[in-house]
Coordinates of C-alpha atoms in Angstrom, one line a residue:
M1407 CA -6.5 18.4 4.6
N1408 CA -5.7 19.0 0.6
T1409 CA -7.8 15.6 -0.6
E1410 CA -5.5 17.1 -4.5
T1411 CA -2.1 16.7 -2.6
L1412 CA -3.0 13.2 -1.1
T1413 CA -4.4 11.9 -4.0
Q1414 CA -1.4 12.8 -6.6
L1415 CA 0.9 11.8 -3.8
F1416 CA -0.7 8.3 -4.0
A1417 CA -1.1 8.3 -7.5
R1418 CA 2.9 9.2 -7.9
D1419 CA 3.8 6.5 -5.7
F1420 CA 1.4 3.6 -7.0
E1421 CA 2.9 4.4 -10.2
T1422 CA 6.9 3.9 -9.0
L1423 CA 5.8 0.7 -6.8
E1424 CA 4.0 -1.1 -10.3
S1425 CA 7.8 0.4 -11.7
E1426 CA 9.6 -1.1 -8.7
I1427 CA 7.4 -4.6 -9.8
F1428 CA 8.2 -4.4 -13.2
A1429 CA 12.4 -3.5 -12.8
Y1430 CA 12.9 -6.5 -10.9
S1431 CA 14.9 -8.8 -13.3
T1432 CA 13.5 -12.3 -12.5
E1433 CA 9.6 -12.7 -11.2
E1434 CA 11.1 -15.3 -8.8
N1435 CA 13.7 -11.9 -6.8
L1436 CA 10.2 -10.9 -6.0
W1437 CA 9.7 -13.8 -3.6
I1438 CA 13.5 -14.0 -2.1
K1439 CA 13.3 -13.3 1.7
E1440 CA 17.2 -12.2 2.0
P1441 CA 19.4 -12.2 5.9
G1442 CA 17.7 -9.9 7.5
I1443 CA 15.2 -8.7 5.4
N1444 CA 11.9 -10.1 6.9
N1445 CA 9.8 -9.6 4.1
S1446 CA 10.0 -9.8 0.3
A1447 CA 9.3 -7.4 -1.6
G1448 CA 6.3 -9.2 -3.6
N1449 CA 4.4 -9.8 -0.1
L1450 CA 5.2 -6.0 0.6
G1451 CA 3.4 -5.4 -2.3
L1452 CA 1.0 -7.3 -1.6
H1453 CA 0.4 -6.0 1.6
L1454 CA 0.4 -2.5 0.8
A1455 CA -2.1 -3.4 -1.7
G1456 CA -4.0 -5.1 1.0
N1457 CA -3.5 -2.8 3.9
L1458 CA -4.9 0.2 1.8
A1459 CA -7.8 -1.6 0.1
H1460 CA -8.9 -2.4 3.5
F1461 CA -8.1 0.9 5.4
L1462 CA -9.8 3.3 2.8
G1463 CA -11.8 1.3 1.3
A1464 CA -13.5 -1.1 3.1
I1465 CA -13.6 1.4 5.9
L1466 CA -13.9 4.4 4.7
N1467 CA -15.8 3.6 1.4
N1468 CA -17.4 0.2 2.6
S1469 CA -16.5 -1.0 -0.3
G1470 CA -16.9 -5.3 1.0
Y1471 CA -13.1 -5.6 0.8
I1472 CA -12.0 -8.7 2.7
R1473 CA -8.2 -8.7 4.4
D1474 CA -6.2 -11.4 4.4
R1475 CA -3.3 -9.6 6.3
E1476 CA -1.8 -13.4 6.4
F1477 CA -1.5 -13.8 2.9
E1478 CA -0.1 -10.4 2.8
F1479 CA 3.0 -11.2 4.2
N1480 CA 3.4 -15.2 3.6
G1481 CA 1.4 -15.5 0.2
K1482 CA 2.7 -15.2 -3.1
V1483 CA 0.8 -14.7 -6.6
D1484 CA 2.9 -13.8 -10.6
R1485 CA 4.2 -10.6 -11.1
D1486 CA 0.4 -9.5 -13.1
E1487 CA -1.6 -10.7 -10.2
L1488 CA 0.5 -8.8 -8.5
I1489 CA 0.1 -5.9 -10.9
N1490 CA -3.6 -6.5 -10.6
R1491 CA -3.9 -6.5 -6.8
I1492 CA -1.7 -3.3 -6.6
R1493 CA -4.3 -1.3 -9.6
D1494 CA -7.0 -2.5 -7.9
S1495 CA -5.8 -1.1 -4.6
R1496 CA -4.7 2.3 -6.3
K1497 CA -8.9 2.4 -7.6
T1498 CA -9.8 2.4 -4.4
V1499 CA -8.0 4.7 -3.3
R1500 CA -8.4 6.9 -5.6
E1501 CA -12.3 6.6 -4.8
T1502 CA -12.1 7.0 -1.8
L1503 CA -10.1 10.2 -1.3
D1504 CA -12.8 11.7 -4.4
N1505 CA -15.4 10.8 -2.6
L1506 CA -14.5 12.2 1.0
T1507 CA -16.0 16.0 1.8
P1508 CA -13.7 18.3 4.0
E1509 CA -15.5 17.2 7.0
D1510 CA -14.9 14.0 6.7
F1511 CA -11.0 14.2 7.4
S1512 CA -11.2 15.7 10.8
K1513 CA -13.8 13.3 11.7
T1514 CA -12.6 10.7 13.8
Y1515 CA -11.3 7.3 12.6
P1516 CA -13.6 5.2 13.0
L1517 CA -11.6 1.8 13.6
Q1518 CA -8.5 2.4 16.3
P1519 CA -5.7 0.8 14.9
F1520 CA -2.7 2.5 17.5
G1521 CA -5.1 1.7 20.6
F1522 CA -6.1 5.8 20.1
E1523 CA -8.9 7.6 19.2
M1524 CA -7.4 9.6 15.8
S1525 CA -8.8 12.0 13.3
T1526 CA -9.3 10.5 9.9
D1527 CA -7.2 12.9 8.1
Y1528 CA -4.4 12.0 10.9
F1529 CA -4.4 8.2 10.1
L1530 CA -4.6 9.2 5.9
I1531 CA -0.9 10.9 6.8
H1532 CA 0.1 7.8 8.3
L1533 CA -1.1 5.2 5.8
Y1534 CA 0.6 7.4 3.4
S1535 CA 4.0 7.6 5.2
H1536 CA 3.3 3.6 5.8
F1537 CA 3.2 3.1 2.2
S1538 CA 6.2 5.3 1.2
Y1539 CA 7.9 3.5 4.2
H1540 CA 7.4 0.1 1.9
L1541 CA 8.5 1.9 -1.4
G1542 CA 12.0 2.7 0.2
Q1543 CA 12.2 -0.9 1.2
I1544 CA 11.0 -2.8 -2.1
N1545 CA 13.6 -0.6 -3.9
Y1546 CA 16.5 -1.8 -1.6
H1547 CA 15.2 -5.3 -2.1
R1548 CA 15.1 -4.9 -6.0
R1549 CA 18.9 -2.7 -5.7
L1550 CA 20.5 -5.5 -3.3
L1551 CA 19.3 -8.9 -5.5
D1552 CA 19.4 -7.1 -9.3
K1553 CA 23.7 -6.2 -8.9

């Protein structure tokens, strides 16, 4: 696993996430759930921040972060708080990746969120693809609402 590459990809997509959040024409639009779309962009932003703060920060870096998954999908904060949570998560991801050794990537990830053992690098790649997936949903949501 190339830590530098993964760090750069996360940094790029965190920057894009912030840009998407700021690109909404109104703060209210961040929280709209259109028919057939299960999550608002605001909730996806909370989810991305919380998911990474948990799986990287708390699990791999002992940050002490306590996840509230229910709030990620049902809570609401103002845009500034959402951006603060995203920036905190970005910092956590960077610090965690910086602290991992090459050997850490081949170790078994401490949890089994999918019900089976996997290497840390496998799960990190999954987390990055999960981030990218939801980032695409946010972009689509914004373009759908901000016509």
